[in-house]
CSV table of C-alpha atoms in Angstrom, one decimal:
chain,number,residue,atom,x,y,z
A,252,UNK,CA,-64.6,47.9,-106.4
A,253,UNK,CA,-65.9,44.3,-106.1
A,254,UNK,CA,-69.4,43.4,-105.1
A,255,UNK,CA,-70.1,43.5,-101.5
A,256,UNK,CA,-66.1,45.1,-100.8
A,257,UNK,CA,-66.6,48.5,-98.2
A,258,UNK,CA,-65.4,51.5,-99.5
A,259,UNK,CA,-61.7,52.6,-97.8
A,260,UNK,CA,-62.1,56.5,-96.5
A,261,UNK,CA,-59.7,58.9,-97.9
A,262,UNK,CA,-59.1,62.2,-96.2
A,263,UNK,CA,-58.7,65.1,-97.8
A,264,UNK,CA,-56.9,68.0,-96.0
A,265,UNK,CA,-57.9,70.6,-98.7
A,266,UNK,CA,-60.6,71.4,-101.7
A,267,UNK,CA,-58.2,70.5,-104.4
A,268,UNK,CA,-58.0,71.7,-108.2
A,269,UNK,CA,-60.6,69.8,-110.0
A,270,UNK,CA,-59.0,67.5,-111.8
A,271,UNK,CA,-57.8,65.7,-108.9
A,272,UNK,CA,-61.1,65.9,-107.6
A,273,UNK,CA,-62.2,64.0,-111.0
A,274,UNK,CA,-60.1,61.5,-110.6
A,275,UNK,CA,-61.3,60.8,-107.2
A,276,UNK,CA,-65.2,61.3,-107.4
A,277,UNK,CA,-64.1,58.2,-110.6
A,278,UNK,CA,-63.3,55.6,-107.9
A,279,UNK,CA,-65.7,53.7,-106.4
A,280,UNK,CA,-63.7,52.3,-103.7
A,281,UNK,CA,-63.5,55.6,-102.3
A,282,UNK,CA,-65.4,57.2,-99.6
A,283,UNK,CA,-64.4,60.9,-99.5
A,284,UNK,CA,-63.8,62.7,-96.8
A,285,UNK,CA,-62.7,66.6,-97.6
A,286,UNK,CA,-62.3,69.6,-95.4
A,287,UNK,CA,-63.7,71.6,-98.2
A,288,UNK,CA,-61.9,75.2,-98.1
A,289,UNK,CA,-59.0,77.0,-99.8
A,290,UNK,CA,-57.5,77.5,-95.9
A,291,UNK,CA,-55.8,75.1,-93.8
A,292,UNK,CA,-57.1,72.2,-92.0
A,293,UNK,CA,-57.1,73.3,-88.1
A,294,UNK,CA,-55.2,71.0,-86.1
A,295,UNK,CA,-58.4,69.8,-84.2
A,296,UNK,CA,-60.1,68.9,-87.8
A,297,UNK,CA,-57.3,67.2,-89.0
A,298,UNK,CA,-56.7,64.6,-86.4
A,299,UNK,CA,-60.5,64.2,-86.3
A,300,UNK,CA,-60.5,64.0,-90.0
A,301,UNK,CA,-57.6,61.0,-90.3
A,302,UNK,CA,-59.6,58.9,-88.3
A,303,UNK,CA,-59.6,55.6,-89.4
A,304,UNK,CA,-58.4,56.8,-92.6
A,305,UNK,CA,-57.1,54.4,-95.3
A,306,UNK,CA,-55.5,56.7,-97.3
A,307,UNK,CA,-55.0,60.7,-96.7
A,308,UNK,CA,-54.1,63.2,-99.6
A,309,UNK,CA,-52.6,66.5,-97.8
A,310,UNK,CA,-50.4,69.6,-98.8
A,311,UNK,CA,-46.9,71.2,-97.5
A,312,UNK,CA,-48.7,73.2,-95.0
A,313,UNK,CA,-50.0,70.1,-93.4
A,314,UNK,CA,-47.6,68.8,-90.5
A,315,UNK,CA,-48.4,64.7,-90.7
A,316,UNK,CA,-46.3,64.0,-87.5
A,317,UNK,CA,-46.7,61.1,-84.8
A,318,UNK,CA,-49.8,62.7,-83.9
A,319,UNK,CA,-51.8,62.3,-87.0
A,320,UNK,CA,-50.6,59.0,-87.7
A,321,UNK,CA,-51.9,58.1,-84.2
A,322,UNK,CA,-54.8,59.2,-84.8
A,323,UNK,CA,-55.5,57.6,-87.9
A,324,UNK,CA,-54.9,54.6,-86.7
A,325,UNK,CA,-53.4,51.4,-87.9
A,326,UNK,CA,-55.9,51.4,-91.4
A,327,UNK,CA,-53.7,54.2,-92.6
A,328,UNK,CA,-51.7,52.7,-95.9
A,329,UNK,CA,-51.1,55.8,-98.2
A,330,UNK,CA,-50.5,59.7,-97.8
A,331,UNK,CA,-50.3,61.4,-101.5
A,332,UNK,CA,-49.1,65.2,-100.7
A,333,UNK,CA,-49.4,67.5,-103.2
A,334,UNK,CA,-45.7,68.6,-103.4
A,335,UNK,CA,-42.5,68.2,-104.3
A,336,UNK,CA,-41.1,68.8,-101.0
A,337,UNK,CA,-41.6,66.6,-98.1
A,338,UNK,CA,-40.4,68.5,-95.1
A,339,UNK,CA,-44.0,68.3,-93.6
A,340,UNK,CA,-43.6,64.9,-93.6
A,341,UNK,CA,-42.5,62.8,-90.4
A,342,UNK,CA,-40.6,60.4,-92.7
A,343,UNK,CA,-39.3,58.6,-90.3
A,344,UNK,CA,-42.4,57.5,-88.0
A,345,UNK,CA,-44.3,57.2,-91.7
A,346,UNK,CA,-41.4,54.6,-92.9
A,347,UNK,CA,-41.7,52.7,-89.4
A,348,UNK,CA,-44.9,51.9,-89.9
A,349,UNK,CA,-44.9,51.3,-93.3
A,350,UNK,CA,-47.5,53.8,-94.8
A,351,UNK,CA,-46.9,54.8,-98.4
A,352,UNK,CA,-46.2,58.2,-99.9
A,353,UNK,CA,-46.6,59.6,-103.1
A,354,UNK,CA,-45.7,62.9,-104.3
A,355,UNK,CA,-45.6,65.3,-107.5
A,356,UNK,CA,-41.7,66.1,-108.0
A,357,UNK,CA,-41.6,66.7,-111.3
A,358,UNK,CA,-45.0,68.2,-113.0
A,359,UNK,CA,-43.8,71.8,-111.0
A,360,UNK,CA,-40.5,72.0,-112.9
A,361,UNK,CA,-41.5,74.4,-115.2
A,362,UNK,CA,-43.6,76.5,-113.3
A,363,UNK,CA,-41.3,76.8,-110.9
A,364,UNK,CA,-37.8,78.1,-113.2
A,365,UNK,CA,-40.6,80.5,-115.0
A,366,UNK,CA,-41.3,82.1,-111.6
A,367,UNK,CA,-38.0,81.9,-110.4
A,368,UNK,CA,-36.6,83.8,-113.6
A,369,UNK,CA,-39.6,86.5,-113.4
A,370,UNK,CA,-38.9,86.9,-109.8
A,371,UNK,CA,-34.5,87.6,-110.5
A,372,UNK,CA,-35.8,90.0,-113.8
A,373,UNK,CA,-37.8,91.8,-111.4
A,374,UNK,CA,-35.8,92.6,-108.7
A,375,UNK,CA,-32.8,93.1,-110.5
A,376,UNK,CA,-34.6,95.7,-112.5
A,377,UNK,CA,-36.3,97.1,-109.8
A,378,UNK,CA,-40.0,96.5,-110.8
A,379,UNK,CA,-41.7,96.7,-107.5
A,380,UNK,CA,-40.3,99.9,-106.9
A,381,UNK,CA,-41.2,101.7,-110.3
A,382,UNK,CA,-44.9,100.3,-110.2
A,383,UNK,CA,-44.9,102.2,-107.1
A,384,UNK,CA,-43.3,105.3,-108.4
A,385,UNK,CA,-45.9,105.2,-110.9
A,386,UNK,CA,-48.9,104.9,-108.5
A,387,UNK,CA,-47.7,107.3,-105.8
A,388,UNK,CA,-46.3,110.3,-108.3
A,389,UNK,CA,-42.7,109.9,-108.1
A,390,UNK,CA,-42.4,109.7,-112.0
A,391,UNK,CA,-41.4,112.9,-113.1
A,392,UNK,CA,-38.8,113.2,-115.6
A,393,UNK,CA,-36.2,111.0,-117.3
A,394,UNK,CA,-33.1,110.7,-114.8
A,395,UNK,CA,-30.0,109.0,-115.8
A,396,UNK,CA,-29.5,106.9,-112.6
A,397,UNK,CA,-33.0,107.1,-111.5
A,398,UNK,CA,-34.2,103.5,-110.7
A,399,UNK,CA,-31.3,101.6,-112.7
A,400,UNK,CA,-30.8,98.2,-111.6
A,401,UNK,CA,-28.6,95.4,-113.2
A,402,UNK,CA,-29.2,93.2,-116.2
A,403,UNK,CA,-27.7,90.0,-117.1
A,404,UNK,CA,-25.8,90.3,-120.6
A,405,UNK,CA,-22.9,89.5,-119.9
A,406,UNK,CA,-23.4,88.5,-116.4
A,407,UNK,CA,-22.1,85.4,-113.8
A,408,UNK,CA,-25.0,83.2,-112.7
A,409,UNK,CA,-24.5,81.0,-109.7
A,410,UNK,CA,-27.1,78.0,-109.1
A,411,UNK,CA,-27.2,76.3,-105.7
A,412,UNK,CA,-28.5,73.2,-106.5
A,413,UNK,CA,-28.4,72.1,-110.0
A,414,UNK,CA,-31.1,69.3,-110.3
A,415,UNK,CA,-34.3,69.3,-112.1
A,416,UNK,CA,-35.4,72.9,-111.3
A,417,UNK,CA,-31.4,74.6,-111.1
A,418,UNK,CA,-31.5,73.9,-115.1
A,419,UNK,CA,-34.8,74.4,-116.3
A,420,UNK,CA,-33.8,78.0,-114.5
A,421,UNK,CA,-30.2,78.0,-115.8
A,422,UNK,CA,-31.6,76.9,-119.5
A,423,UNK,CA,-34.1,80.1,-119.6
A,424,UNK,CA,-31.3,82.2,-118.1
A,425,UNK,CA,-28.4,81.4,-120.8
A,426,UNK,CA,-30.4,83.0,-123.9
A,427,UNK,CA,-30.2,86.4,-122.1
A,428,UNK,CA,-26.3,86.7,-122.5
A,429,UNK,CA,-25.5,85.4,-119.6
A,430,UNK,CA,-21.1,84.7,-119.6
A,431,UNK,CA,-20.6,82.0,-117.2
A,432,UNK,CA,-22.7,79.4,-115.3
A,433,UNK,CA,-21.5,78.4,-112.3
A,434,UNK,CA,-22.8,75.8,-109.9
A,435,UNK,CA,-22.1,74.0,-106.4
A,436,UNK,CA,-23.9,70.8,-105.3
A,437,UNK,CA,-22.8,67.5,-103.8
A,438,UNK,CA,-21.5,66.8,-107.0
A,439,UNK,CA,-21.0,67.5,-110.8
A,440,UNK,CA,-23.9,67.5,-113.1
A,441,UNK,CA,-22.9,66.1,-116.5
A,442,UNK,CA,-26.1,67.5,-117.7
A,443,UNK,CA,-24.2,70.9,-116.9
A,444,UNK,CA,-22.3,70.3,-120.0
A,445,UNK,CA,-25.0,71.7,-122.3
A,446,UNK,CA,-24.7,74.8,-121.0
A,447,UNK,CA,-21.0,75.0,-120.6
A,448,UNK,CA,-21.8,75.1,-116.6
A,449,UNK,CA,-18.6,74.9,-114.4
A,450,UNK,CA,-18.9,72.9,-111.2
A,451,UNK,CA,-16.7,74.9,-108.3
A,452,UNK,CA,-16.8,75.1,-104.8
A,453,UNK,CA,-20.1,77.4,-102.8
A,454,UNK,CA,-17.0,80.2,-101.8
A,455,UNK,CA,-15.9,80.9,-105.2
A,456,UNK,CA,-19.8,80.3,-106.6
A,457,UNK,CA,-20.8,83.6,-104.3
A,458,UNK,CA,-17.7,85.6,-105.0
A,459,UNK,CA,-17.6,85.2,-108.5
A,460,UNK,CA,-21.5,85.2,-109.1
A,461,UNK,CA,-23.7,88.5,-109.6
A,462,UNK,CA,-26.4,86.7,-109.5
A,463,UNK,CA,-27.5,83.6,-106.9
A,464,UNK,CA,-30.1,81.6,-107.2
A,465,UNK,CA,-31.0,78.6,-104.7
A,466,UNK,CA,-33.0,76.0,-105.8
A,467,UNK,CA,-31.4,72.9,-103.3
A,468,UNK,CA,-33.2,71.0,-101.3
A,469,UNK,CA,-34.2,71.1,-97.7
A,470,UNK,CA,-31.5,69.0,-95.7
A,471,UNK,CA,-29.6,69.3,-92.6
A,472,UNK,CA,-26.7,70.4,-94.6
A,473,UNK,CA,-28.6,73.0,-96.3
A,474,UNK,CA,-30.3,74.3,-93.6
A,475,UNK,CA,-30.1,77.6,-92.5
A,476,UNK,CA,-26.7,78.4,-95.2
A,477,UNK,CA,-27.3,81.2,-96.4
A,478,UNK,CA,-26.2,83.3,-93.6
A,479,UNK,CA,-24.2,86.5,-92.5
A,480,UNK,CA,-20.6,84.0,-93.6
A,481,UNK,CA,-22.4,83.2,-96.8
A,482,UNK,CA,-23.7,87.0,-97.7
A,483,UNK,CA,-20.6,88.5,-96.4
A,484,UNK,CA,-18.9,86.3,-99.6
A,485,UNK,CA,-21.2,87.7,-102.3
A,486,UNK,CA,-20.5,91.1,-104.1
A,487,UNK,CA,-22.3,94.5,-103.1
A,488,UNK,CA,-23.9,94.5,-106.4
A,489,UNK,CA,-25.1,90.9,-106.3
A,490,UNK,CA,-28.5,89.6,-106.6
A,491,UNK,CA,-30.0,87.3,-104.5
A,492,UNK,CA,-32.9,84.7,-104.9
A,493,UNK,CA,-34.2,81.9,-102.9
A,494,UNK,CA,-37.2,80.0,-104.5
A,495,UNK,CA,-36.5,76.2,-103.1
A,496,UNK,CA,-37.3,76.3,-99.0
A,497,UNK,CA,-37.4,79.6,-96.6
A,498,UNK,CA,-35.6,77.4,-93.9
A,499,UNK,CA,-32.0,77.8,-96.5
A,500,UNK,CA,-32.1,81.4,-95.6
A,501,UNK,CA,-31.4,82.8,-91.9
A,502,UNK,CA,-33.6,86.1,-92.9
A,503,UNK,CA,-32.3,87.9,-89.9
A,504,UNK,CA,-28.9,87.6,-91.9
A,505,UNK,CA,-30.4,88.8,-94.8
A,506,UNK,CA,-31.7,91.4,-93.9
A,507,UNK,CA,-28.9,92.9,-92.2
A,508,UNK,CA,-26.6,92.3,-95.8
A,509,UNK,CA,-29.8,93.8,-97.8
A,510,UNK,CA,-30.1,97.2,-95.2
A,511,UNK,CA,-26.2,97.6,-94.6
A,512,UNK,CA,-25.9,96.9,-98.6
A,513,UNK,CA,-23.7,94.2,-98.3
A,514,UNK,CA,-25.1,93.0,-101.3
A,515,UNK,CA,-27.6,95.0,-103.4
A,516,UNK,CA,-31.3,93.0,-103.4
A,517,UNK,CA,-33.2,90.0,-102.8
A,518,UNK,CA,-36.2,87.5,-104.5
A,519,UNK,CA,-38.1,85.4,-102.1
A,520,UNK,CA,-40.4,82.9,-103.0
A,521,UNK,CA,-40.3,81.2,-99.8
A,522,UNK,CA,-39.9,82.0,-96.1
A,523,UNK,CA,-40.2,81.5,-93.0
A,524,UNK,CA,-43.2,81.6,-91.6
A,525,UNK,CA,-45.5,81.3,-94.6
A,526,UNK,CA,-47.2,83.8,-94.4
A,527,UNK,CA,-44.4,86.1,-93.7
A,528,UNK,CA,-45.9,89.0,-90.9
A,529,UNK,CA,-46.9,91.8,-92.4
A,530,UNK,CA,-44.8,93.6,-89.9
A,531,UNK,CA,-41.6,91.5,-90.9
A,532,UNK,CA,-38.3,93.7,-91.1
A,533,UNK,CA,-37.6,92.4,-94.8
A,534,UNK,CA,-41.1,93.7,-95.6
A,535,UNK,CA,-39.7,97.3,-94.7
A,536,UNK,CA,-37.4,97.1,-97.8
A,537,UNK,CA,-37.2,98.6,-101.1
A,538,UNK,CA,-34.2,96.3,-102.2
A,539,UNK,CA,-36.1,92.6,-101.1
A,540,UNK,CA,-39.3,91.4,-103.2
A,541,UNK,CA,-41.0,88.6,-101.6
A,542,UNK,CA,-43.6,86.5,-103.2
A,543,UNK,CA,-46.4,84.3,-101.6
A,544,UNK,CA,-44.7,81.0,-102.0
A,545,UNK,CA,-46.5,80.9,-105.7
A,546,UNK,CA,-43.4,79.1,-107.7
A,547,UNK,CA,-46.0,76.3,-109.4
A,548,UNK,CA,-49.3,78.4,-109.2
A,549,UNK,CA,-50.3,78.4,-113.2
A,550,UNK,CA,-53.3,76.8,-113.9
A,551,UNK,CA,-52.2,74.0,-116.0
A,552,UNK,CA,-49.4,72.9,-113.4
A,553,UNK,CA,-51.5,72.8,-110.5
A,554,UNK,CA,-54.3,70.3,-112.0
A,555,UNK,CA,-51.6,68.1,-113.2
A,556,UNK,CA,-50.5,68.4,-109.8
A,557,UNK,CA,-53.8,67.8,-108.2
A,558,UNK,CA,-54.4,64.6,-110.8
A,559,UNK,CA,-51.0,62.9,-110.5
A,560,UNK,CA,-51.8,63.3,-106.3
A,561,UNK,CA,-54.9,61.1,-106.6
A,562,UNK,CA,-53.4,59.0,-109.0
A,563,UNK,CA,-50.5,58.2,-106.6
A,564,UNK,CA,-53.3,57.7,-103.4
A,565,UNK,CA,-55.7,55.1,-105.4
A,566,UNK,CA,-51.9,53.4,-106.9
A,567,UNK,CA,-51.2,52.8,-103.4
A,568,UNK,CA,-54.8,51.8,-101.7
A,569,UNK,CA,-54.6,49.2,-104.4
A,570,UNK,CA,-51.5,47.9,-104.0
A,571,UNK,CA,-50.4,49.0,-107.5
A,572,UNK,CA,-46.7,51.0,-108.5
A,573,UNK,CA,-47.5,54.8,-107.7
A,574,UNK,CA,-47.0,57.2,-111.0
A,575,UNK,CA,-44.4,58.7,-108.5
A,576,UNK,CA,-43.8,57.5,-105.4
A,577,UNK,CA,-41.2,58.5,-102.6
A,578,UNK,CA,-38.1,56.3,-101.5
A,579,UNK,CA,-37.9,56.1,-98.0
């Protein structure tokens, strides 16, 4: 910062993984403003918070609507959110007004296919259930059928969604014998190639497919597919597993194909709300695991995370090319 030049204020909607936080305490021109807690930002806080705010690093649980950017004011030139997705984001109002955004698509990648590949493993194999078996004495003897589930030697895997994430899953998925890749999109991947992956329409995809995995993005087009039509294609003994946005997947659909056994179990990484209710129907099942939205949560991914966010906030406050910055 030159001699004499004010600091801008940067809000913070979260205490962030330290090395973010580095990065941040580095910079001089900042004057740091962070609502210092591993829970959400009330509503009240945040537009209080924005105020006058040059730039604003937030998270996909924050909804930066009309609202906040009113209340931040005109000063307001860069939001960094530490995500990939941008749902929470009023792109359009942000883009009219010509605020910056910067986001962290591809440090999660990884992560993400690991969890996402755990996740079909252990509800195709029933892991929930036999930890539980174990802890409430239901292990008695060796049964033939008793808690089989279904492997994937040999097996169809269907990716919605075949960008980034679809094939760093698809590419840990293939060494475990899987037969055939298939996969539906907007349109064909060459990358696909490598693993022999065959492009074909989202009604042959679920017929053909034991196991589905959607890793698409959030769009109108996407929203809210997988539904009774959708489940009613898949097999009875087909697995199911959603780790890209809760809002794909009507779960009232769901639930009905997972308790009528329309088709035979479900992963979820994400829902709708986050947190799902502790009374919620798809909690009552054996057959559905669902996860706390933790798809990127190693250690090492979520400080590179946290870094590249206040990398792309002090890029922009400077006027400088953001390490990765969104298109709008």
């Amino acid at each position: 910062m030159q001699s004499g030049q004010r600091p801008v204020k940067v809000f913070v909607t979260r205490r962030i993984p330290p090395e973010g936080m580095a990065v941040l305490n580095k910079a001089e021109m900042c004057k740091l403003d962070v609502w210092d807690s591993d829970e959400p930002v009330p509503r009240a806080e945040l537009l209080k918070g924005v105020s006058g705010a040059h730039g604003l690093i937030c998270l996909l649980s924050d909804r930066i609507d009309a609202e906040v950017l009113d209340a931040a004011g005109p000063s307001l030139k860069v939001i960094s959110t530490m995500s990939v997705g941008f749902d929470h984001l009023a792109v359009d109002e942000i883009k009219k007004r010509g605020i910056r955004v910067g986001y962290t698509p591809d440090v999660l990648t990884d992560a993400t296919a690991e969890l996402t590949v755990a996740l079909l493993l252990a509800t195709a194999r029933r892991l929930p259930e036999g930890v539980q078996e174990v802890k409430g004495g239901g292990w008695s003897t060796w049964k033939p059928l008793w808690l089989c589930g279904y492997g994937l030697s040999g097996s169809t895997v269907g990716v919605i969604g075949l960008g980034r994430i679809g094939m760093a899953i698809a590419r840990r998925l293939i060494p475990f014998g899987v037969k055939r890749l298939l996969y539906t999109g907007r349109q064909v991947k060459p990358q696909a190639e490598e693993l022999n992956g065959e492009y074909v329409s989202l009604d042959e995809l679920l017929s053909q497919s034991d196991f589905v995995v959607v890793s698409c993005s959030l769009t109108p087009e996407t929203q809210g597919l997988c539904d009774n039509s959708f489940f009613s294609k898949m097999k009875s003994t087909a697995v199911f597993i959603n780790t890209s946005r809760g809002s794909v997947v009507n779960q009232e659909d769901l639930y009905e194909a997972l308790s009528s056994g329309q088709i035979a179990a479900a992963g979820l990484d994400v829902t709708v709300p986050e947190p799902l209710p502790t009374d919620h129907p798809l909690l009552t099942l054996k057959n559905c695991m669902v996860l706390p939205h933790i798809g990127s949560a190693t250690y090492t991914t979520r400080g590179i995370m946290s870094e590249l966010t206040a990398n792309n906030l002090l890029s922009g406050l400077t006027g400088a090319s953001m390490p990765s910055e969104l298109v709008l």
